[in-house]
Coordinates of C-alpha atoms and ligand atoms in Angstrom, one line a residue:
M1 CA 111.6 104.9 85.3
R2 CA 110.9 108.1 83.3
L3 CA 107.8 107.5 81.2
R4 CA 105.8 109.9 79.0
N5 CA 102.7 111.2 80.7
K6 CA 99.6 109.2 79.7
P7 CA 96.6 111.6 80.2
W8 CA 94.2 108.6 79.5
A9 CA 95.7 106.5 82.3
E10 CA 93.4 107.6 85.1
G11 CA 90.3 106.8 83.0
Y12 CA 91.9 103.5 81.9
I13 CA 92.5 102.5 85.6
K14 CA 88.8 103.3 86.4
E15 CA 87.5 101.4 83.4
N16 CA 89.4 98.3 84.6
S17 CA 87.8 98.0 88.0
A18 CA 87.7 94.2 87.6
I19 CA 91.5 94.2 87.8
V20 CA 92.3 97.5 89.8
E21 CA 90.6 97.6 93.2
Q22 CA 89.1 101.1 93.3
T23 CA 88.5 101.3 97.1
P24 CA 91.5 99.4 98.6
Y25 CA 91.0 101.0 102.1
E26 CA 87.6 99.4 102.3
R27 CA 89.0 96.0 101.5
K28 CA 91.0 95.9 104.8
G29 CA 90.4 92.4 106.2
S30 CA 88.4 91.0 103.2
W31 CA 90.9 91.0 100.3
N32 CA 90.2 87.4 99.6
S33 CA 86.6 88.3 98.7
I34 CA 87.6 90.0 95.5
F35 CA 89.2 86.8 94.2
D36 CA 87.6 83.6 92.9
K37 CA 89.3 81.4 95.6
E38 CA 90.2 82.1 99.2
Q39 CA 93.9 81.4 99.4
P40 CA 97.2 82.9 100.7
I41 CA 97.9 86.5 99.7
A42 CA 101.1 87.7 98.2
L43 CA 101.7 91.4 97.9
E44 CA 104.1 93.2 95.6
I45 CA 105.0 96.8 96.4
G46 CA 106.1 98.8 93.4
T47 CA 104.7 96.5 90.7
G48 CA 105.9 98.6 87.8
K49 CA 104.8 97.3 84.4
G50 CA 103.7 94.0 85.9
R51 CA 105.9 91.4 84.4
F52 CA 106.6 89.8 87.8
I53 CA 103.0 89.7 89.0
E54 CA 101.9 88.3 85.7
G55 CA 104.5 85.5 85.7
M56 CA 104.1 84.7 89.4
A57 CA 100.3 84.5 89.2
M58 CA 100.5 82.1 86.3
K59 CA 103.1 79.9 88.0
N60 CA 101.4 80.0 91.4
P61 CA 97.6 79.5 91.0
D62 CA 97.4 78.6 94.7
F63 CA 98.2 82.2 95.7
N64 CA 96.2 85.5 95.3
F65 CA 98.5 88.3 94.2
I66 CA 98.0 92.0 94.8
G67 CA 100.3 94.6 93.2
I68 CA 100.6 98.1 94.5
E69 CA 101.8 100.8 92.1
R70 CA 101.6 104.5 92.5
D71 CA 102.6 105.6 89.0
K72 CA 99.6 105.7 86.7
N73 CA 101.9 105.7 83.6
V74 CA 103.3 102.2 84.4
I75 CA 100.3 100.5 86.1
V76 CA 98.4 100.6 82.8
S77 CA 101.0 98.1 81.3
A78 CA 100.4 95.8 84.3
I79 CA 96.6 96.0 83.7
D80 CA 97.1 95.0 80.1
K81 CA 99.2 92.0 81.0
I82 CA 96.7 90.7 83.5
K83 CA 93.9 91.3 81.0
E84 CA 95.5 89.7 78.0
Q85 CA 96.5 86.5 80.0
E86 CA 93.0 86.4 81.6
I87 CA 94.6 86.0 85.0
I88 CA 92.1 85.6 87.8
N89 CA 94.5 85.4 90.8
A90 CA 96.1 88.9 90.4
K91 CA 94.7 92.3 91.2
L92 CA 96.2 95.7 91.4
M93 CA 95.8 98.9 93.3
H94 CA 96.9 102.4 92.1
E95 CA 98.1 103.7 95.5
N96 CA 101.2 105.0 97.2
A97 CA 102.0 102.3 99.8
Q98 CA 102.5 104.6 102.8
D99 CA 101.0 102.6 105.6
L100 CA 99.9 99.1 104.7
R101 CA 98.0 98.8 108.0
D102 CA 95.4 101.1 106.6
M103 CA 94.8 98.6 103.8
F104 CA 95.4 95.2 105.3
A105 CA 94.3 93.6 108.6
E106 CA 96.8 91.9 110.9
N107 CA 98.1 88.6 109.5
E108 CA 96.1 89.1 106.2
V109 CA 99.2 88.8 104.0
D110 CA 101.4 85.8 103.6
R111 CA 104.3 87.2 101.5
I112 CA 105.6 90.6 100.6
Y113 CA 107.8 91.1 97.4
L114 CA 110.0 94.1 97.2
N115 CA 111.4 94.1 93.6
F116 CA 114.0 96.6 92.6
S117 CA 112.7 99.2 95.0
D118 CA 113.9 102.8 94.6
P119 CA 117.2 103.0 96.4
W120 CA 116.9 106.5 97.8
P121 CA 120.7 106.8 98.1
K122 CA 120.8 110.1 100.0
S123 CA 120.8 109.6 103.8
R124 CA 118.3 112.4 104.3
H125 CA 115.9 110.1 102.2
E126 CA 116.5 107.0 104.3
K127 CA 112.9 107.1 105.6
R128 CA 111.6 106.5 102.1
R129 CA 113.5 103.2 101.6
L130 CA 111.0 100.4 101.7
T131 CA 113.2 98.5 104.1
Y132 CA 113.4 101.4 106.7
H133 CA 112.3 100.3 110.1
T134 CA 108.9 102.1 109.9
F135 CA 108.0 100.0 106.9
L136 CA 109.2 96.8 108.7
E137 CA 106.8 97.6 111.5
Q138 CA 104.0 97.7 109.0
Y139 CA 105.1 94.5 107.3
K140 CA 105.3 92.8 110.7
S141 CA 101.7 93.8 111.5
V142 CA 100.1 92.7 108.2
L143 CA 102.2 89.6 107.6
H144 CA 101.1 86.2 108.9
D145 CA 103.4 84.8 111.6
E146 CA 105.1 82.5 109.1
G147 CA 105.1 85.2 106.4
Q148 CA 108.2 86.2 104.4
I149 CA 109.6 89.3 102.8
I150 CA 111.4 88.5 99.6
M151 CA 113.6 91.3 98.3
K152 CA 115.5 91.4 95.0
T153 CA 117.6 94.3 93.8
D154 CA 120.7 95.1 91.7
N155 CA 121.6 97.9 94.1
R156 CA 124.4 96.7 96.4
K157 CA 124.1 99.6 98.8
L158 CA 120.3 99.2 99.2
F159 CA 120.8 95.5 99.6
E160 CA 123.4 95.9 102.4
Y161 CA 121.3 98.5 104.1
S162 CA 118.3 96.2 104.0
L163 CA 120.2 93.3 105.4
V164 CA 121.3 95.4 108.4
S165 CA 117.8 96.9 108.8
F166 CA 116.2 93.4 108.8
S167 CA 118.8 92.2 111.3
Q168 CA 118.5 95.3 113.6
F169 CA 114.7 94.7 113.6
G170 CA 115.3 91.2 115.0
M171 CA 114.3 89.5 111.7
K172 CA 115.6 86.1 110.6
L173 CA 117.5 86.1 107.3
E174 CA 116.4 82.8 105.8
D175 CA 118.3 83.0 102.5
V176 CA 120.8 85.5 101.1
T177 CA 122.3 85.3 97.7
L178 CA 124.6 87.6 95.9
D179 CA 124.0 86.2 92.5
L180 CA 120.5 84.9 92.1
H181 CA 120.8 84.1 88.4
A182 CA 123.8 81.8 89.1
L183 CA 121.4 79.5 91.0
E184 CA 119.4 78.9 87.8
D185 CA 116.3 78.8 90.0
E186 CA 113.4 77.9 87.7
T187 CA 110.9 79.3 90.2
N188 CA 112.4 82.8 89.7
V189 CA 110.3 85.2 87.7
M190 CA 112.2 88.1 86.3
T191 CA 110.9 91.7 86.6
E192 CA 111.4 94.4 83.9
Y193 CA 114.3 95.9 85.9
E194 CA 115.8 92.6 86.6
E195 CA 116.1 91.8 82.9
K196 CA 117.5 95.2 82.2
F197 CA 120.2 95.1 84.9
S198 CA 121.0 91.4 84.3
N199 CA 121.5 92.1 80.6
K200 CA 124.1 94.7 81.6
G201 CA 126.0 92.0 83.4
Q202 CA 125.0 93.2 86.9
P203 CA 124.5 90.5 89.6
I204 CA 121.0 90.3 91.1
Y205 CA 120.9 90.1 94.9
R206 CA 118.1 88.4 96.8
C207 CA 117.2 88.1 100.5
I208 CA 114.3 86.1 102.1
A209 CA 113.6 87.3 105.6
S210 CA 110.9 86.6 108.2
F211 CA 109.9 87.9 111.6
K212 CA 109.8 84.4 113.3
Ligands
LIG301 N1 109.3 96.2 90.4 C1 109.4 96.8 89.1 C2 110.6 96.1 88.4 O1 111.4 95.4 89.1 O2 110.7 96.1 87.2 C3 109.6 98.3 89.0 C4 110.8 98.8 89.7 S1 110.9 100.6 89.7 C5 112.5 100.9 90.1 C6 110.1 101.0 91.3 C7 108.6 101.0 91.2 O3 108.0 101.2 92.5 C8 108.2 102.3 90.4 O4 107.2 101.9 89.4 C9 107.5 103.2 91.5 O5 106.4 103.9 91.0 C10 107.0 102.1 92.5 N2 106.9 102.6 93.9 C11 107.9 103.1 94.6 N3 107.5 103.4 95.9 C12 106.2 103.1 95.9 C13 105.2 103.2 96.9 N4 105.5 103.7 98.1 N5 103.9 102.7 96.6 C14 103.7 102.2 95.3 N6 104.6 102.1 94.4 C15 105.8 102.5 94.6

């Protein structure tokens, strides 16, 4: 995603502290306290422009959603969506998700969404893929025992890599589909990338995995 630099973005993120948690590391163990209701937490890593978190929060009022996005130029669009829809069960953080264990206590999260994560195709960049085993260790720690990782991508190689990585880690693959849109699943909320790739005729892959 190449976007024009928005020099005003840092200020905008600070101004919107009701939506963007400004001190996420201090929230470890008490994320539910920033929401109106105490309820299960769903985390999206790499929220982008926020279409998914907006749609999911509106469709699932019984979950609290947290979106992590490191790029200031895209998170501002996610802020606007949450603000315009007056969504109370979605918050954001402007952070690089390097180690979730610094931000979340053990078992604090109920679901992790990985949507169209950067594929990092070169093998020397394998460690950066969000399904590399060091990330899975973090997810295992912060996820509740019954928690799930739900991954969607258009990238066949990243998908295959991730299925192997989940399996080698001893995870259970609860559902694997090679053409999500063929299922006509009304609960699916499309992301910006999902719409773009799907419009080009590319299939969307989805895997639901757990550590059970
Ligand atoms: N999920 C969105 C979608 O499907 O439309 C955006 C997909 S885009 C390919 C990947 C996004 O993840 C980018 O906005 C990037 O800045 C963000 N990202 C990648 N690695 C990240 C990390 N470690 N922490 C936070 N954001 C990350």
